[in-house]
Amino acid sequence: MDIVIKHTQPLRVVVASASGLSHAAIGAAFGRLMPAVTAHLEAAGAKPGIGVGIYADAGGTAPDGEITLHAGFDVGDQDVPDSEAVRVMDLPVLEVAAAVYRGSGDGIPGA
């Protein structure tokens, strides 16, 4: 496995949000938010791209009850309006460290 530094692509996403979460509640909140975003995209006649989950927690130090999750899908240049529960976010280009695995899919669990 190699670690590389690269830049992400800008991403336009449509998300629903939940605040006041604990670390343990993030997964369940993600599951509750995604159907609302899917229904919003269907009503707008838009197709979902990759799923996206965004939350800020510097190294797991956010106190329980203070995490905000934004969950949704990439929509590219599709025209999707905001609603009371769902909004469009433009994510910037970021510099990230990425793990690059080379090999068969059988080796991924051990990577």
PDB file of C-alpha atoms in Angstrom:
ATOM      1  CA  MET A   1       0.000   0.000   0.000  1.00  0.00           C
ATOM      2  CA  ASP A   2       1.207   3.489  -0.843  1.00  0.00           C
ATOM      3  CA  ILE A   3       0.282   6.775   0.805  1.00  0.00           C
ATOM      4  CA  VAL A   4       0.028   9.700  -1.620  1.00  0.00           C
ATOM      5  CA  ILE A   5      -0.755  13.373  -1.187  1.00  0.00           C
ATOM      6  CA  LYS A   6      -3.332  14.587  -3.685  1.00  0.00           C
ATOM      7  CA  HIS A   7      -5.991  17.228  -4.223  1.00  0.00           C
ATOM      8  CA  THR A   8      -9.669  16.392  -4.261  1.00  0.00           C
ATOM      9  CA  GLN A   9     -12.024  17.600  -6.945  1.00  0.00           C
ATOM     10  CA  PRO A  10     -14.576  20.268  -6.023  1.00  0.00           C
ATOM     11  CA  LEU A  11     -17.835  18.582  -5.127  1.00  0.00           C
ATOM     12  CA  ARG A  12     -21.412  19.881  -5.204  1.00  0.00           C
ATOM     13  CA  VAL A  13     -23.566  17.898  -2.802  1.00  0.00           C
ATOM     14  CA  VAL A  14     -27.162  17.912  -1.611  1.00  0.00           C
ATOM     15  CA  VAL A  15     -27.392  17.122   2.095  1.00  0.00           C
ATOM     16  CA  ALA A  16     -29.699  16.876   5.077  1.00  0.00           C
ATOM     17  CA  SER A  17     -28.211  17.629   8.499  1.00  0.00           C
ATOM     18  CA  ALA A  18     -28.568  16.474  12.095  1.00  0.00           C
ATOM     19  CA  SER A  19     -27.050  18.271  15.085  1.00  0.00           C
ATOM     20  CA  GLY A  20     -26.486  17.419  18.715  1.00  0.00           C
ATOM     21  CA  LEU A  21     -25.144  13.947  17.958  1.00  0.00           C
ATOM     22  CA  SER A  22     -22.889  11.686  19.971  1.00  0.00           C
ATOM     23  CA  HIS A  23     -20.188   9.624  18.266  1.00  0.00           C
ATOM     24  CA  ALA A  24     -22.310   6.503  18.673  1.00  0.00           C
ATOM     25  CA  ALA A  25     -25.327   8.149  16.994  1.00  0.00           C
ATOM     26  CA  ILE A  26     -23.607   9.138  13.732  1.00  0.00           C
ATOM     27  CA  GLY A  27     -24.364   5.872  11.877  1.00  0.00           C
ATOM     28  CA  ALA A  28     -28.044   5.839  12.789  1.00  0.00           C
ATOM     29  CA  ALA A  29     -28.403   9.531  11.896  1.00  0.00           C
ATOM     30  CA  PHE A  30     -26.804   8.855   8.506  1.00  0.00           C
ATOM     31  CA  GLY A  31     -29.408   6.137   7.921  1.00  0.00           C
ATOM     32  CA  ARG A  32     -32.260   8.507   8.832  1.00  0.00           C
ATOM     33  CA  LEU A  33     -31.025  11.415   6.678  1.00  0.00           C
ATOM     34  CA  MET A  34     -30.290   9.643   3.402  1.00  0.00           C
ATOM     35  CA  PRO A  35     -33.917   8.696   2.552  1.00  0.00           C
ATOM     36  CA  ALA A  36     -34.949  12.366   2.915  1.00  0.00           C
ATOM     37  CA  VAL A  37     -32.201  13.421   0.506  1.00  0.00           C
ATOM     38  CA  THR A  38     -33.116  10.625  -1.931  1.00  0.00           C
ATOM     39  CA  ALA A  39     -36.782  11.697  -1.913  1.00  0.00           C
ATOM     40  CA  HIS A  40     -35.774  15.338  -2.456  1.00  0.00           C
ATOM     41  CA  LEU A  41     -33.597  14.396  -5.438  1.00  0.00           C
ATOM     42  CA  GLU A  42     -36.366  12.265  -6.948  1.00  0.00           C
ATOM     43  CA  ALA A  43     -38.859  15.140  -6.586  1.00  0.00           C
ATOM     44  CA  ALA A  44     -36.379  17.457  -8.320  1.00  0.00           C
ATOM     45  CA  GLY A  45     -35.769  14.945 -11.118  1.00  0.00           C
ATOM     46  CA  ALA A  46     -32.081  14.672 -10.173  1.00  0.00           C
ATOM     47  CA  LYS A  47     -29.945  11.556  -9.982  1.00  0.00           C
ATOM     48  CA  PRO A  48     -27.734  10.890  -6.939  1.00  0.00           C
ATOM     49  CA  GLY A  49     -24.002  10.442  -7.396  1.00  0.00           C
ATOM     50  CA  ILE A  50     -21.633   9.144  -4.729  1.00  0.00           C
ATOM     51  CA  GLY A  51     -22.860   9.143  -1.146  1.00  0.00           C
ATOM     52  CA  VAL A  52     -21.216  11.704   1.129  1.00  0.00           C
ATOM     53  CA  GLY A  53     -21.062  12.063   4.901  1.00  0.00           C
ATOM     54  CA  ILE A  54     -19.416  15.107   6.458  1.00  0.00           C
ATOM     55  CA  TYR A  55     -18.872  15.796  10.130  1.00  0.00           C
ATOM     56  CA  ALA A  56     -16.241  17.724  12.036  1.00  0.00           C
ATOM     57  CA  ASP A  57     -14.528  15.976  14.911  1.00  0.00           C
ATOM     58  CA  ALA A  58     -10.850  16.737  15.355  1.00  0.00           C
ATOM     59  CA  GLY A  59      -9.451  13.337  16.224  1.00  0.00           C
ATOM     60  CA  GLY A  60     -12.491  12.145  18.131  1.00  0.00           C
ATOM     61  CA  THR A  61     -12.351  14.982  20.626  1.00  0.00           C
ATOM     62  CA  ALA A  62     -15.778  16.543  20.058  1.00  0.00           C
ATOM     63  CA  PRO A  63     -17.891  16.076  23.177  1.00  0.00           C
ATOM     64  CA  ASP A  64     -20.962  13.885  22.805  1.00  0.00           C
ATOM     65  CA  GLY A  65     -23.948  15.984  21.858  1.00  0.00           C
ATOM     66  CA  GLU A  66     -21.900  18.508  19.866  1.00  0.00           C
ATOM     67  CA  ILE A  67     -21.440  16.745  16.508  1.00  0.00           C
ATOM     68  CA  THR A  68     -23.263  17.910  13.366  1.00  0.00           C
ATOM     69  CA  LEU A  69     -23.575  15.470  10.467  1.00  0.00           C
ATOM     70  CA  HIS A  70     -24.308  16.421   6.855  1.00  0.00           C
ATOM     71  CA  ALA A  71     -25.329  13.377   4.769  1.00  0.00           C
ATOM     72  CA  GLY A  72     -26.280  13.239   1.115  1.00  0.00           C
ATOM     73  CA  PHE A  73     -25.102  12.780  -2.452  1.00  0.00           C
ATOM     74  CA  ASP A  74     -22.921  14.398  -5.086  1.00  0.00           C
ATOM     75  CA  VAL A  75     -25.162  16.028  -7.724  1.00  0.00           C
ATOM     76  CA  GLY A  76     -22.581  17.559 -10.066  1.00  0.00           C
ATOM     77  CA  ASP A  77     -24.091  20.358 -12.143  1.00  0.00           C
ATOM     78  CA  GLN A  78     -27.720  19.211 -11.794  1.00  0.00           C
ATOM     79  CA  ASP A  79     -30.182  21.923 -10.808  1.00  0.00           C
ATOM     80  CA  VAL A  80     -31.473  20.999  -7.349  1.00  0.00           C
ATOM     81  CA  PRO A  81     -33.295  23.558  -5.193  1.00  0.00           C
ATOM     82  CA  ASP A  82     -32.848  23.902  -1.433  1.00  0.00           C
ATOM     83  CA  SER A  83     -35.748  23.029   0.847  1.00  0.00           C
ATOM     84  CA  GLU A  84     -36.424  23.375   4.547  1.00  0.00           C
ATOM     85  CA  ALA A  85     -34.726  20.034   5.250  1.00  0.00           C
ATOM     86  CA  VAL A  86     -32.245  19.661   2.374  1.00  0.00           C
ATOM     87  CA  ARG A  87     -29.644  22.067   1.016  1.00  0.00           C
ATOM     88  CA  VAL A  88     -26.918  22.316  -1.605  1.00  0.00           C
ATOM     89  CA  MET A  89     -23.300  22.595  -0.391  1.00  0.00           C
ATOM     90  CA  ASP A  90     -20.247  23.301  -2.545  1.00  0.00           C
ATOM     91  CA  LEU A  91     -17.227  21.521  -1.079  1.00  0.00           C
ATOM     92  CA  PRO A  92     -13.827  23.038  -1.833  1.00  0.00           C
ATOM     93  CA  VAL A  93     -10.705  21.397  -3.206  1.00  0.00           C
ATOM     94  CA  LEU A  94      -8.683  19.943  -0.317  1.00  0.00           C
ATOM     95  CA  GLU A  95      -5.221  18.468   0.021  1.00  0.00           C
ATOM     96  CA  VAL A  96      -5.543  14.953   1.442  1.00  0.00           C
ATOM     97  CA  ALA A  97      -3.450  11.905   2.200  1.00  0.00           C
ATOM     98  CA  ALA A  98      -4.859   8.879   0.394  1.00  0.00           C
ATOM     99  CA  ALA A  99      -4.066   5.186   0.754  1.00  0.00           C
ATOM    100  CA  VAL A 100      -3.570   3.470  -2.609  1.00  0.00           C
ATOM    101  CA  TYR A 101      -3.855  -0.308  -2.549  1.00  0.00           C
ATOM    102  CA  ARG A 102      -2.480  -2.360  -5.423  1.00  0.00           C
ATOM    103  CA  GLY A 103      -3.473  -5.997  -5.593  1.00  0.00           C
ATOM    104  CA  SER A 104      -6.422  -8.320  -5.692  1.00  0.00           C
ATOM    105  CA  GLY A 105      -9.637  -7.589  -3.844  1.00  0.00           C
ATOM    106  CA  ASP A 106      -8.869 -10.531  -1.559  1.00  0.00           C
ATOM    107  CA  GLY A 107      -6.031  -8.545   0.016  1.00  0.00           C
ATOM    108  CA  ILE A 108      -8.079  -5.487   0.932  1.00  0.00           C
ATOM    109  CA  PRO A 109      -9.220  -6.656   4.394  1.00  0.00           C
ATOM    110  CA  GLY A 110      -5.585  -7.025   5.478  1.00  0.00           C
ATOM    111  CA  ALA A 111      -4.425  -3.758   3.936  1.00  0.00           C
TER     112      ALA A 111
END
